[in-house]
Every structure is written in C-alpha cells, then in structure tokens.
mmCIF file of C-alpha atoms in Angstrom:
data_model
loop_
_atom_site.group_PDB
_atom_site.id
_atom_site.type_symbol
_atom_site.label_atom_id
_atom_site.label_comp_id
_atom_site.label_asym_id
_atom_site.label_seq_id
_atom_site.Cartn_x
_atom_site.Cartn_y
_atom_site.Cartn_z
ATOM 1 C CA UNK F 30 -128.700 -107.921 71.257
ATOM 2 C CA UNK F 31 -126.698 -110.770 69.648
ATOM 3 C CA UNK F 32 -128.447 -114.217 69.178
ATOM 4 C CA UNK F 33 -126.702 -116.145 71.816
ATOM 5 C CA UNK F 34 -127.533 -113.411 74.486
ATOM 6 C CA UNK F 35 -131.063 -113.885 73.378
ATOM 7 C CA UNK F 36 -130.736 -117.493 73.414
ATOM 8 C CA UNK F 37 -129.091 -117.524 76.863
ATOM 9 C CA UNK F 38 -131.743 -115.282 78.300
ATOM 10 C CA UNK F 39 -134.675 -117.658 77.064
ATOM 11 C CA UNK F 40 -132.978 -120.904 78.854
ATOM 12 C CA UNK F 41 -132.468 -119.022 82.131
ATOM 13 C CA UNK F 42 -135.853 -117.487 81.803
ATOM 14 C CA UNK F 43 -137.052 -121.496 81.138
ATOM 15 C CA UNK F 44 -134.874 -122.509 83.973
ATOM 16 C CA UNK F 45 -136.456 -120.332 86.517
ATOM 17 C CA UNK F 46 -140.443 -121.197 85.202
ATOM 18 C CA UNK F 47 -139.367 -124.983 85.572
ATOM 19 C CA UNK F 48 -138.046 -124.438 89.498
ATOM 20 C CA UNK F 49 -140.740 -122.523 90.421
ATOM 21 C CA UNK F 50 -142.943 -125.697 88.614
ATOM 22 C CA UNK F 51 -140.471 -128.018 91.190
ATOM 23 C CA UNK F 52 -140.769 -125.627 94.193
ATOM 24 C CA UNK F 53 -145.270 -125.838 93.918
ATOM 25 C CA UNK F 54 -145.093 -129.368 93.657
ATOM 26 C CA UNK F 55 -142.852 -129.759 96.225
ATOM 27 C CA UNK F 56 -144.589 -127.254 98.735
ATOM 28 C CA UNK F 57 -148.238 -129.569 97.485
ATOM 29 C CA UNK F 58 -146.011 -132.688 98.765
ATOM 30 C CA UNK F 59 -145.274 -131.421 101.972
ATOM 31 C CA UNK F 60 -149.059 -130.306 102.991
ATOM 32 C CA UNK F 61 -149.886 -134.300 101.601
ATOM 33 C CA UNK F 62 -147.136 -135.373 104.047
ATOM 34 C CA UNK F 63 -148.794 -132.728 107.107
ATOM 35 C CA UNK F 64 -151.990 -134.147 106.315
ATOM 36 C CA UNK F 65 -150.854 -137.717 106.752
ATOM 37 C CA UNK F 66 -149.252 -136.816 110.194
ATOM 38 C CA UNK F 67 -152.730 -135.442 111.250
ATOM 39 C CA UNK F 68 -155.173 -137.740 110.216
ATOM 40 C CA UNK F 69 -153.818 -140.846 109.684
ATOM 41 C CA UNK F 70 -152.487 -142.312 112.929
ATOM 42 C CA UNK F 71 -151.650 -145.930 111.643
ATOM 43 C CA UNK F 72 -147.984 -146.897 111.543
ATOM 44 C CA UNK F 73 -148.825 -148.975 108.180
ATOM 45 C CA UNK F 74 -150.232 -145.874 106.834
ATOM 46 C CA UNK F 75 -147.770 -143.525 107.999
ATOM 47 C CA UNK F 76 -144.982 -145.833 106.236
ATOM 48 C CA UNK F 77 -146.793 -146.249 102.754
ATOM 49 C CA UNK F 78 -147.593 -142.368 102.941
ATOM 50 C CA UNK F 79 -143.629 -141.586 103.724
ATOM 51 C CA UNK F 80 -143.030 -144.206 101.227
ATOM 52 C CA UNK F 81 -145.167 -142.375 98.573
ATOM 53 C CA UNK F 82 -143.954 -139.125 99.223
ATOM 54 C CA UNK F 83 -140.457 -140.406 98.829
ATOM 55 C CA UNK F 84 -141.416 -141.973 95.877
ATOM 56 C CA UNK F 85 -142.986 -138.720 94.683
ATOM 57 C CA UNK F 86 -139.710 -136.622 95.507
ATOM 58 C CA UNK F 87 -137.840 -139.520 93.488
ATOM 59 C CA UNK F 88 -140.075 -138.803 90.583
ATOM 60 C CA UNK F 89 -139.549 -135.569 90.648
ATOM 61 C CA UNK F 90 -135.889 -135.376 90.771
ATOM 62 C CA UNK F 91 -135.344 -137.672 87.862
ATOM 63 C CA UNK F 92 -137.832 -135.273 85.768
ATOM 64 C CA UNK F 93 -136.024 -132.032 86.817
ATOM 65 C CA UNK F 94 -132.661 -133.071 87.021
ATOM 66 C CA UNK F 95 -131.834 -131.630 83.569
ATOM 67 C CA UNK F 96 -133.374 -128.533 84.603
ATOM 68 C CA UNK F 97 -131.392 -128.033 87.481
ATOM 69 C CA UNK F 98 -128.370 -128.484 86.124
ATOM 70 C CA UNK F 99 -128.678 -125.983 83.562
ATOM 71 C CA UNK F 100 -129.993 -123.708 86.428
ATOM 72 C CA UNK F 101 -126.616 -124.437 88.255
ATOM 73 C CA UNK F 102 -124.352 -123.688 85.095
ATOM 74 C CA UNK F 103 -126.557 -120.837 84.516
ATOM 75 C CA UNK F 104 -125.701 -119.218 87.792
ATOM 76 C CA UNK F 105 -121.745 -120.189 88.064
ATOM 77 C CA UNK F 106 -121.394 -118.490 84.381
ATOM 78 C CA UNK F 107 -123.280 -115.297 85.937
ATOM 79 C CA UNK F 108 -121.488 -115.099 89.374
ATOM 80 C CA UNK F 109 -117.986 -115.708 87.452
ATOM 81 C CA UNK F 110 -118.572 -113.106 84.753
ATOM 82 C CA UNK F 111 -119.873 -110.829 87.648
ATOM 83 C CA UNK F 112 -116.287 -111.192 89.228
ATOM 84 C CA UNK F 113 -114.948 -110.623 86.529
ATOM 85 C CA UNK F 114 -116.592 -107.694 85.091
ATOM 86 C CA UNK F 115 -115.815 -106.090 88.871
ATOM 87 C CA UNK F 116 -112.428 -106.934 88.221
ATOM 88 C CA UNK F 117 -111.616 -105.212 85.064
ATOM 89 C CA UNK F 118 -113.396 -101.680 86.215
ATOM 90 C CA UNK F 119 -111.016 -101.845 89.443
ATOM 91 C CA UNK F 120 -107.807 -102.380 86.888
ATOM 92 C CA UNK F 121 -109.041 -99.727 84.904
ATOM 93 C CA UNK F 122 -110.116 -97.555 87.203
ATOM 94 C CA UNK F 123 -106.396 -97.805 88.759
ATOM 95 C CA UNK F 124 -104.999 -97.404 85.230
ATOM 96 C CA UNK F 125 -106.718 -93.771 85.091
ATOM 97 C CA UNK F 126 -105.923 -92.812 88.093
ATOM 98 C CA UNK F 127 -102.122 -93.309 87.915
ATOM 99 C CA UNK F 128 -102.292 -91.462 84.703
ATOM 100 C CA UNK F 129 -103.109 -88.512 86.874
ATOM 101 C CA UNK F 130 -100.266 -87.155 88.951
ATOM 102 C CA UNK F 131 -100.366 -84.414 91.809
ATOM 103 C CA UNK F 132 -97.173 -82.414 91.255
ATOM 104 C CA UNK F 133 -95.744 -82.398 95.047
ATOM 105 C CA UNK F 134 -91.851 -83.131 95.614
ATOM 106 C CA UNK F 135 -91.514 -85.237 98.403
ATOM 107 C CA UNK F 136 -88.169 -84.232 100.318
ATOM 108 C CA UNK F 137 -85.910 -86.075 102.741
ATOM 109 C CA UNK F 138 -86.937 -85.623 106.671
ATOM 110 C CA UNK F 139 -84.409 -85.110 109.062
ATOM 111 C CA UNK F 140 -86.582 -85.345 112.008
ATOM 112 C CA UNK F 141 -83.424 -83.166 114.602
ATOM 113 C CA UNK F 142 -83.055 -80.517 112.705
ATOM 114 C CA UNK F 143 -87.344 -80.353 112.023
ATOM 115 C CA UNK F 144 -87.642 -80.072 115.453
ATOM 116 C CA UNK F 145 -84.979 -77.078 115.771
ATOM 117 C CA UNK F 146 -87.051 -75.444 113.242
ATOM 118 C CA UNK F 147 -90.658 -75.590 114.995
ATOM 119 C CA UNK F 148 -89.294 -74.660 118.393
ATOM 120 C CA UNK F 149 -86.529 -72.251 117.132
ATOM 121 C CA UNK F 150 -87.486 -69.392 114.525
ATOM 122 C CA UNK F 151 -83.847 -68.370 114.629
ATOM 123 C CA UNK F 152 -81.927 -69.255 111.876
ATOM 124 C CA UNK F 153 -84.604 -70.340 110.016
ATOM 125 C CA UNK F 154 -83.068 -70.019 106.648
ATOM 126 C CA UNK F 155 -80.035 -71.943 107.481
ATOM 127 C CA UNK F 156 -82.323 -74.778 109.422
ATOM 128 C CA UNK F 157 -85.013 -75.347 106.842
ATOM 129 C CA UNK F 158 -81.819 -75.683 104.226
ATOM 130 C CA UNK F 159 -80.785 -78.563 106.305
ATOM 131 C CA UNK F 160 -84.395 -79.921 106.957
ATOM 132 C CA UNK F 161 -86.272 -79.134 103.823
ATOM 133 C CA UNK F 162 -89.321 -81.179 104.892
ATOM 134 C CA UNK F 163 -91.680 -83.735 103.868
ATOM 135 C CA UNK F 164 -93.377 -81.740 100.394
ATOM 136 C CA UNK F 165 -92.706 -79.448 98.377
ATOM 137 C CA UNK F 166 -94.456 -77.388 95.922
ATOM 138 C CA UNK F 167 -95.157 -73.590 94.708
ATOM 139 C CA UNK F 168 -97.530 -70.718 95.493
ATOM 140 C CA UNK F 169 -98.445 -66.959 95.051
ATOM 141 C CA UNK F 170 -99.742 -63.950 96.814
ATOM 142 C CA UNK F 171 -102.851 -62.970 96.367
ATOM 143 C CA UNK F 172 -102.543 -59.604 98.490
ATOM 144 C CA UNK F 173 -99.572 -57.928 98.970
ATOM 145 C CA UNK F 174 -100.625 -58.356 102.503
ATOM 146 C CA UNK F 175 -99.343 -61.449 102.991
ATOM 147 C CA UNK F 176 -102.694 -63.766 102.103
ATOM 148 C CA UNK F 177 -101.137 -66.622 99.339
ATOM 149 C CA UNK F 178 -102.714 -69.871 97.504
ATOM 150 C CA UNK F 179 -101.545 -73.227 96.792
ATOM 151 C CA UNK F 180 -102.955 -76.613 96.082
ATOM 152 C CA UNK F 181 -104.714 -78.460 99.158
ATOM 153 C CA UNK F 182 -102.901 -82.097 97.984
ATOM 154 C CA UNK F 183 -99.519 -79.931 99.092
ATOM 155 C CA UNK F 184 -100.869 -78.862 102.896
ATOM 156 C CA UNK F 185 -103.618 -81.736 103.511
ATOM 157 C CA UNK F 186 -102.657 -83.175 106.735
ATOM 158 C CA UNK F 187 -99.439 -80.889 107.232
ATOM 159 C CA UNK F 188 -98.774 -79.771 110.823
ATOM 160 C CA UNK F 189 -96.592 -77.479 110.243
ATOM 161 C CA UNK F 190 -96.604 -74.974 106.690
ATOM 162 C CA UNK F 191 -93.318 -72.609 105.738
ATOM 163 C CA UNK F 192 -92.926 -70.565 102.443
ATOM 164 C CA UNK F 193 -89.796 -69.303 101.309
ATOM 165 C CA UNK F 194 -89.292 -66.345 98.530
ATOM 166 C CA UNK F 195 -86.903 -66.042 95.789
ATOM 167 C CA UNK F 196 -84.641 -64.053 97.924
ATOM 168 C CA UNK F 197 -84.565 -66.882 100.983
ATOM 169 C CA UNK F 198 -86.689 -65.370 103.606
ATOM 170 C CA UNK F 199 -89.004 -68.296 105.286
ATOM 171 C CA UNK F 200 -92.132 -67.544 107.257
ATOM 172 C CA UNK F 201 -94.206 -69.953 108.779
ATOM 173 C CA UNK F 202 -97.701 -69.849 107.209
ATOM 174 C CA UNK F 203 -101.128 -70.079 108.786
ATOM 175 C CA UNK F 204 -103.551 -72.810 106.716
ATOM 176 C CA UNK F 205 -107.131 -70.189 106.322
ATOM 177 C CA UNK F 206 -109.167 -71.832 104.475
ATOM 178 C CA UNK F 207 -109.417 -75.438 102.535
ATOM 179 C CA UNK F 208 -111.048 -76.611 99.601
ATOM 180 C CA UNK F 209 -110.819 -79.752 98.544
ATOM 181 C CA UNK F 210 -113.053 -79.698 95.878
ATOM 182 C CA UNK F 211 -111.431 -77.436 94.118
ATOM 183 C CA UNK F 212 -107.552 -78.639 95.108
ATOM 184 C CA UNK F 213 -106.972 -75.244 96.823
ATOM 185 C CA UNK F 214 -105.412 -73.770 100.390
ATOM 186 C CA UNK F 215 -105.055 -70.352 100.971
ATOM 187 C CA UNK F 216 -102.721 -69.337 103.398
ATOM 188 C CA UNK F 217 -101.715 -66.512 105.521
ATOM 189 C CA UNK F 218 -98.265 -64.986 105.811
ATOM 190 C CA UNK F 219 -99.264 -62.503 107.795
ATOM 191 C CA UNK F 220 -99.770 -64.162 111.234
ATOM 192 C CA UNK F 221 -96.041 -64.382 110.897
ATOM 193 C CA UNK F 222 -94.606 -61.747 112.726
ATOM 194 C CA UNK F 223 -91.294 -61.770 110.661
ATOM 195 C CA UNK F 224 -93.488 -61.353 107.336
ATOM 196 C CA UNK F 225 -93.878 -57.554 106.103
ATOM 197 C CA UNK F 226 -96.032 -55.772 103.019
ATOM 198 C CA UNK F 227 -94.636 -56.343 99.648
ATOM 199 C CA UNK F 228 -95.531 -53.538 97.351
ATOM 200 C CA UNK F 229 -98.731 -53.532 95.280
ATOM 201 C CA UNK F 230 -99.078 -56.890 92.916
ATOM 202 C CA UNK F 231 -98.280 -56.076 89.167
ATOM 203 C CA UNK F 232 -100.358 -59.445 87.888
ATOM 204 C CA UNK F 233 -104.225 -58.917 88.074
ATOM 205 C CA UNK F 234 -106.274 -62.108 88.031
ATOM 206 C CA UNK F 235 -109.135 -62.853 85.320
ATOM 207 C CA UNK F 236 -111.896 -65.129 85.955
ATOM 208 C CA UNK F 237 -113.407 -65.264 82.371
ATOM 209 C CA UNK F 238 -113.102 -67.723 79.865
ATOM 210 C CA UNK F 239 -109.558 -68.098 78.162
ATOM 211 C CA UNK F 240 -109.522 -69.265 74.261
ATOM 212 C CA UNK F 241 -107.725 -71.622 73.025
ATOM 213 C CA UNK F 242 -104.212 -71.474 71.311
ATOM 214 C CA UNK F 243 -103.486 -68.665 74.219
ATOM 215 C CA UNK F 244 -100.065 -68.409 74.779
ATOM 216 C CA UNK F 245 -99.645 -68.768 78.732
ATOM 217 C CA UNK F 246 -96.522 -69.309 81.328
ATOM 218 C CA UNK F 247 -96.035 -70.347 84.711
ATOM 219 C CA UNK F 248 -93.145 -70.069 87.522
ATOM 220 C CA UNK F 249 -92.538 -72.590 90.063
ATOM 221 C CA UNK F 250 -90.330 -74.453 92.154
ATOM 222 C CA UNK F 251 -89.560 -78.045 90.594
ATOM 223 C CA UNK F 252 -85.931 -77.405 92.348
ATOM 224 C CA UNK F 253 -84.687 -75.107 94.801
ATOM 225 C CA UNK F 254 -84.550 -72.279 92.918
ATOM 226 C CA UNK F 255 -87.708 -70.420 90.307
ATOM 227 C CA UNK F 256 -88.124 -72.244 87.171
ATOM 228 C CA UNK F 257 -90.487 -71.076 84.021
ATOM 229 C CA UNK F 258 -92.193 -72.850 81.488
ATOM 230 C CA UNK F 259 -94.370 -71.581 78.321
ATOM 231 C CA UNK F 260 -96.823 -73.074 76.593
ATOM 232 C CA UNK F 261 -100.345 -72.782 75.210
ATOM 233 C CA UNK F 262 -103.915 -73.754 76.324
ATOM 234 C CA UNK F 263 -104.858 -76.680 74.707
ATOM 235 C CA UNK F 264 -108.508 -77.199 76.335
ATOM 236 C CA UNK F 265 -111.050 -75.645 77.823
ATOM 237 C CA UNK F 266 -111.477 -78.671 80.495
ATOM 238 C CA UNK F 267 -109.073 -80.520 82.552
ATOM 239 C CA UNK F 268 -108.424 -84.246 83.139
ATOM 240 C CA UNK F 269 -110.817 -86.179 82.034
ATOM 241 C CA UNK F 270 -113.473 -83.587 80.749
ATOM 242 C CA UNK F 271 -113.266 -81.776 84.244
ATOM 243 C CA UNK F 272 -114.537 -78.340 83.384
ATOM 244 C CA UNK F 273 -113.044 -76.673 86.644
ATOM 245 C CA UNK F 274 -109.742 -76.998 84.975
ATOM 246 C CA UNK F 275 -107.593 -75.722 81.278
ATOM 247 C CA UNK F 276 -105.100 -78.438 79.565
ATOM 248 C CA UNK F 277 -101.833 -76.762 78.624
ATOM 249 C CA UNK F 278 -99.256 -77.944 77.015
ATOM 250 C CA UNK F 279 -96.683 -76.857 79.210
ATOM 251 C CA UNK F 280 -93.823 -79.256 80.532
ATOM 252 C CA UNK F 281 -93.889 -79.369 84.380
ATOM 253 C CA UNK F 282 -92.102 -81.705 87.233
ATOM 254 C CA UNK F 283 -93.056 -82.304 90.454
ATOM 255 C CA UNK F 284 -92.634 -78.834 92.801
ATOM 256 C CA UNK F 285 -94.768 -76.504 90.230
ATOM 257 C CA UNK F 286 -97.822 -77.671 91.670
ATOM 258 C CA UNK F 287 -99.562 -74.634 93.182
ATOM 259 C CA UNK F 288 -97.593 -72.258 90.471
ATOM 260 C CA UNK F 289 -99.437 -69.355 88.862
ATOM 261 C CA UNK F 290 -101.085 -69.868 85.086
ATOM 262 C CA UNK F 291 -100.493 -66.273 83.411
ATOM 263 C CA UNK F 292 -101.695 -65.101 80.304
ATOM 264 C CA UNK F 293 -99.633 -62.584 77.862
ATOM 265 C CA UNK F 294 -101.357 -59.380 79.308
ATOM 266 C CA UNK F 295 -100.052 -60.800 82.580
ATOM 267 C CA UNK F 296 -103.409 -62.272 84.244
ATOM 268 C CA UNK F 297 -103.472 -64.896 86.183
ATOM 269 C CA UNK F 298 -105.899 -67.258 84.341
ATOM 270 C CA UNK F 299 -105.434 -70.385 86.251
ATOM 271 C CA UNK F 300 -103.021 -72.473 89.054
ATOM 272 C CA UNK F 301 -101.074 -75.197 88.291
ATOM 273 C CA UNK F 302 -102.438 -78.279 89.884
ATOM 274 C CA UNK F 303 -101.523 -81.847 88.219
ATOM 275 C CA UNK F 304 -99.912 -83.256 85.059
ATOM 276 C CA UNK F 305 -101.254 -86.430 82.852
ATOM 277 C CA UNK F 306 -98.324 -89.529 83.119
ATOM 278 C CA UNK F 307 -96.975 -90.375 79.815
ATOM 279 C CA UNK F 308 -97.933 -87.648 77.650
ATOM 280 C CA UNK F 309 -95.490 -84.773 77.591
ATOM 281 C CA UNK F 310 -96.858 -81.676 78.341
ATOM 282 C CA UNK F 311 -100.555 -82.273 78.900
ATOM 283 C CA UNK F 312 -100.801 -80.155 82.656
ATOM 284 C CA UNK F 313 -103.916 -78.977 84.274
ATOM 285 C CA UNK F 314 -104.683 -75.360 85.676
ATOM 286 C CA UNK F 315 -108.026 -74.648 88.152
ATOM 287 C CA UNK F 316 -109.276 -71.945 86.376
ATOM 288 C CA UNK F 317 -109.042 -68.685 88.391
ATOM 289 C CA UNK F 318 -113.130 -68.545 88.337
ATOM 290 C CA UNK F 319 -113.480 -71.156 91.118
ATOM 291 C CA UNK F 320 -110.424 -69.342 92.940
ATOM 292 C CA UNK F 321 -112.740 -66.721 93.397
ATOM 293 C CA UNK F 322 -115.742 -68.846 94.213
ATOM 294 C CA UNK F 323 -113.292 -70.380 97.032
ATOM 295 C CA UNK F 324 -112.812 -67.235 98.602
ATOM 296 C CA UNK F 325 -116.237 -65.969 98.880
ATOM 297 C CA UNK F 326 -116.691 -69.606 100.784
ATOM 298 C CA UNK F 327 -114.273 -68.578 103.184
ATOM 299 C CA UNK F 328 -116.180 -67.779 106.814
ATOM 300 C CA UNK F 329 -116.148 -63.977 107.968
ATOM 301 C CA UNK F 330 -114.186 -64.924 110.980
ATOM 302 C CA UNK F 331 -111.445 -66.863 109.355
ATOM 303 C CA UNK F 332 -110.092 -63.628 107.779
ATOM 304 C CA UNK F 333 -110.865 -61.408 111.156
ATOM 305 C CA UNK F 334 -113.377 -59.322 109.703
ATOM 306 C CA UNK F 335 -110.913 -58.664 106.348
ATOM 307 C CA UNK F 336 -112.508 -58.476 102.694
ATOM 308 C CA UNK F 337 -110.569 -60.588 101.089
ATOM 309 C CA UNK F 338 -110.224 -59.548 97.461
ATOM 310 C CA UNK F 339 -108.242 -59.842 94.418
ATOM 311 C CA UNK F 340 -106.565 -57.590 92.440
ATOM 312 C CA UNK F 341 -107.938 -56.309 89.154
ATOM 313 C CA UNK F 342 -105.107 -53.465 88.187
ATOM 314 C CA UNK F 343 -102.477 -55.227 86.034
ATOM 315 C CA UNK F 344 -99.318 -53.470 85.560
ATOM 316 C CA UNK F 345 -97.802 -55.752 83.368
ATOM 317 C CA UNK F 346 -99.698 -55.881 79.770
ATOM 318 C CA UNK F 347 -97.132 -53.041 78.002
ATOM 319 C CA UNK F 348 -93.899 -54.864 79.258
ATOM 320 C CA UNK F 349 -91.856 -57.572 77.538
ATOM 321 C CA UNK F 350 -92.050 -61.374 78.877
ATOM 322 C CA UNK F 351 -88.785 -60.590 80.340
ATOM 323 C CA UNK F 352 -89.967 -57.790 82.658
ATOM 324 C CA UNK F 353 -93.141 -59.389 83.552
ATOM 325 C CA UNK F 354 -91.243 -62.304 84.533
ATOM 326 C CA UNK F 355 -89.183 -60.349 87.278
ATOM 327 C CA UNK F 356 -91.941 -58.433 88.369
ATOM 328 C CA UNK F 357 -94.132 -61.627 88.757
ATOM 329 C CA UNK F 358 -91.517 -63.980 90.325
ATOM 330 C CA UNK F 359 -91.085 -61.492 93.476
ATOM 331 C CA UNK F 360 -94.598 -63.172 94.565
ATOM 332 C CA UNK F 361 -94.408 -66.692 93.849
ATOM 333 C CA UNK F 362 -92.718 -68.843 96.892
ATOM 334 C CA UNK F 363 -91.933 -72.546 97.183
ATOM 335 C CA UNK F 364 -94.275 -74.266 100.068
ATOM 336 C CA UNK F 365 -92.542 -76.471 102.332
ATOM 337 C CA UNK F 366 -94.383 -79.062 104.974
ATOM 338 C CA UNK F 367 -93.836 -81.158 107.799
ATOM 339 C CA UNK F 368 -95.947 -83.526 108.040
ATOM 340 C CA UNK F 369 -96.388 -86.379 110.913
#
C-alpha cells in the first residue's frame, strides 16, 4: 500500500474517532437540556440553561470545525472516485463485449411477401427468394432424419424458422430444444411434411479433445450460396478463456454462424458460433462435447419417444478435401427467420 493511501486512511480513520467524540457530547448536551425541561420550571432558569447549551454547541462547533471539514472532503473524494471507478468497468465492460460478435446476417423484410410465405407453402422457393427474412445464418443435420443444429442467437425469439439446402429446397423447421447456455437450437425438419430422408451422414462427430495446430474447415452461408474456409485451431478455449469453446484461425462473415467445425478425418469437432472484432481470423467453435451434453438435456417427449443420437461411422477419413467437401455440403443448410 503506497504512503499516501496509508496516510489517507489514518485521517479518515481520525475523522470518524473525532465525530463520534462530537456526536457523545452532543447526545450528553441534549439529556442536560431534558433535564432542565423537567426539573427546572423557572423561565430565568430555563433561559440561562438554553443559553448554556447554546453556548456549549457554539463551543463545540468552533473546536470541531476543522474536523468536519476534512470529514466532508473525505467523503466527496470517496463518493466521486466511487462514480468513477463504476464508470470505467461499464466502458470497459462495453469495450469487451463489442469485441465479441454473433455471426447472424440480418436481411431485408418485406413484410407482403412474409406473409405469402407463412400462409402459402406453395412456391416456397420462389417466395422466400423474394422475402429472405429477418436472419440469416448456417446449420447441419445431425440425423439423416431430418433432426439439424444451429446457434440459439440465430432462432431466439423467431416465430417462424425455414432452412434451405444447397440444391434450393426450403422446409419450415420445428424449434426442439434450446440452450442458451451453450448458444445451441436443434431443430426438426421432419415435422415438415415436404422434408424426406437424406441418405446416411458421411461426417461422424467427436467429442474428445482436439490438439492444437489441427488443421480444421467449415462450410456456411455468409451469402446465398455455400462458402468454405480452412484454418487451424489455435486454442483450446474460446473468447475470453471460455472452455466450452476452440479459437481458430479461420476467416468468417456474418451467415457462418451455426456452420460445422470439421477436422481432416472428417469429424465434426465443433460449430461455428462467433468471431472476435478486429482481429482477423480469431473465430470460436462450441466444442461438439457440450453438443452432446445438450441433447441428453433434451425432454423424452420433445423428440416423441425418439433416441436421439449421433453418428459415430465416418465415411470420409480416406477421401481428399475435395470429396469430403461435396459429401459434407449436401447436409449443411442456410437458416432463415422471421421474426416479429
């Protein structure tokens, strides 16, 4: 502790011993005055004991007045550096956070055609074209079934959810299960009559630890059509130590939010959920582990009695990038919603 601190603590520390010196005396002055009232029912009296007391109070101001006004500066320089201290974690606390970035595309409403869509599902295709909706980001099967994941920040307070492959079909998707914790949605295509079985998924998903230096890519929808990106993981935690998450230095834009995270042997190691502001190429990945801690939370009876569980056969380790792209891309979709 520097000397002044020290110093400044001893004066307020003196301060407060002299007050509570001022407040006894004045508390013994006030029972004198009470007794006076009492006892002594001569007007004479009553003035010379008013007139000592006064006297008294007089005294005591003069003594303390010093004391007091250190007390006062003493407390202004407190309260002000309070303010201010409160004041600085606010700005910082803003600064971090818009270093942080959700990777949604917001799209331009057209609130005719929007309605067309959600009371029309023919002509879907040519409809959500014209009305693309309010957000936009990416997701992936997780069953060939038709159950899918993105990130919650791209559904939270959606009314209405649509995913559209790389070959243009749209179906309107059912929100399962939420958790916010973890920044993930998972979805269900299959409520959608229009939606039928893909084949068996070629990625397999891995929920141990990745190392770092791992070479890693992921496919998303920063525009209209698929986009990829490589990179590497650069750390074992996300944003700001969060251990729930990898770095990787992959480039990403708004719309690959909710992409996949896939390793060279073609596992899906992570999904893409947020990017750091003004350092290119630091994104963040939820690490597959808690994707499969999410869907053990999910209640029996929001899947209808279904297991819900993930694939652990990977077709894709033997074949080139190239091939594994194609094969992979068939299951990512972009994620359109309408929100009010």
């Amino acid at each position: 502790m520097e000397a002044n601190e020290e110093k400044q603590i001893e004066e307020a520390l003196r301060a407060y011993g002299n007050r509570q010196t001022f407040r006894r005396k004045l508390d013994r002055i006030h029972a004198d005055m009470d007794r006076a009232a009492r006892f002594d029912h001569s007007d004479t009296d009553q003035t010379r004991t008013g007139l000592g007391s006064a006297g008294r109070v007089r005294s005591l101001w003069q003594a303390y007045r010093p004391v007091f006004a250190v007390a006062a500066a003493v407390a202004v320089f407190t309260t002000f550096a309070t303010i201010f201290s409160y004041r600085s974690y606010q700005t910082s606390h803003q600064q971090q956070q818009e270093q942080y970035s959700m990777l949604r595309r917001d799209l331009l409403t057209l609130r005719q055609s929007q309605n067309a869509i959600l009371q029309n599902m023919n002509g879907r295709v040519d409809r959500l074209r014209a009305n693309p909706g309010q957000v936009a980001g990416s997701g992936f099967m997780l069953t060939a079934d038709g159950y899918f994941v993105t990130n919650n920040h791209i559904i939270q307070d959606a009314y209405s959810v649509y995913v559209q492959s790389p070959k243009g079909e749209v179906y309107k998707a059912k929100i399962v299960y939420t958790d916010r914790g973890h920044d993930l949605a998972i979805l269900q295509l299959c409520d959608d009559n229009a939606f039928r079985p893909l084949p068996p998924l070629p990625y397999s998903f891995d929920s141990r630890p990745s190392e770092l230096g791992e070479r890693v890519f992921t496919l998303g929808y920063p525009r209209e059509e698929i986009v990829y990106g490589e990179g590497y993981l650069s750390s074992g935690t996300g944003y700001r130590g969060d251990t729930t998450a990898y770095q990787v230095a992959i480039s990403v834009n708004p719309g690959n939010s909710g992409g996949p995270l896939v390793d060279e042997k073609g596992d899906v190691i992570g999904i893409i959920s947020g990017r750091q502001n003004f350092t290119e190429g630091a994104t963040f990945a939820i690490k597959t582990k808690y994707l499969s801690q999410t869907i053990k939370d999910i209640p029996g009876d929001s899947l209808g009695g279904v297991s819900l569980k993930l694939n652990r056969k990977n077709l894709l380790p033997k074949l080139p990038r190239k091939q594994q792209i194609k094969r992979i891309q068939e299951y990512v979709y972009q994620v359109k919603v309408f929100k009010h």
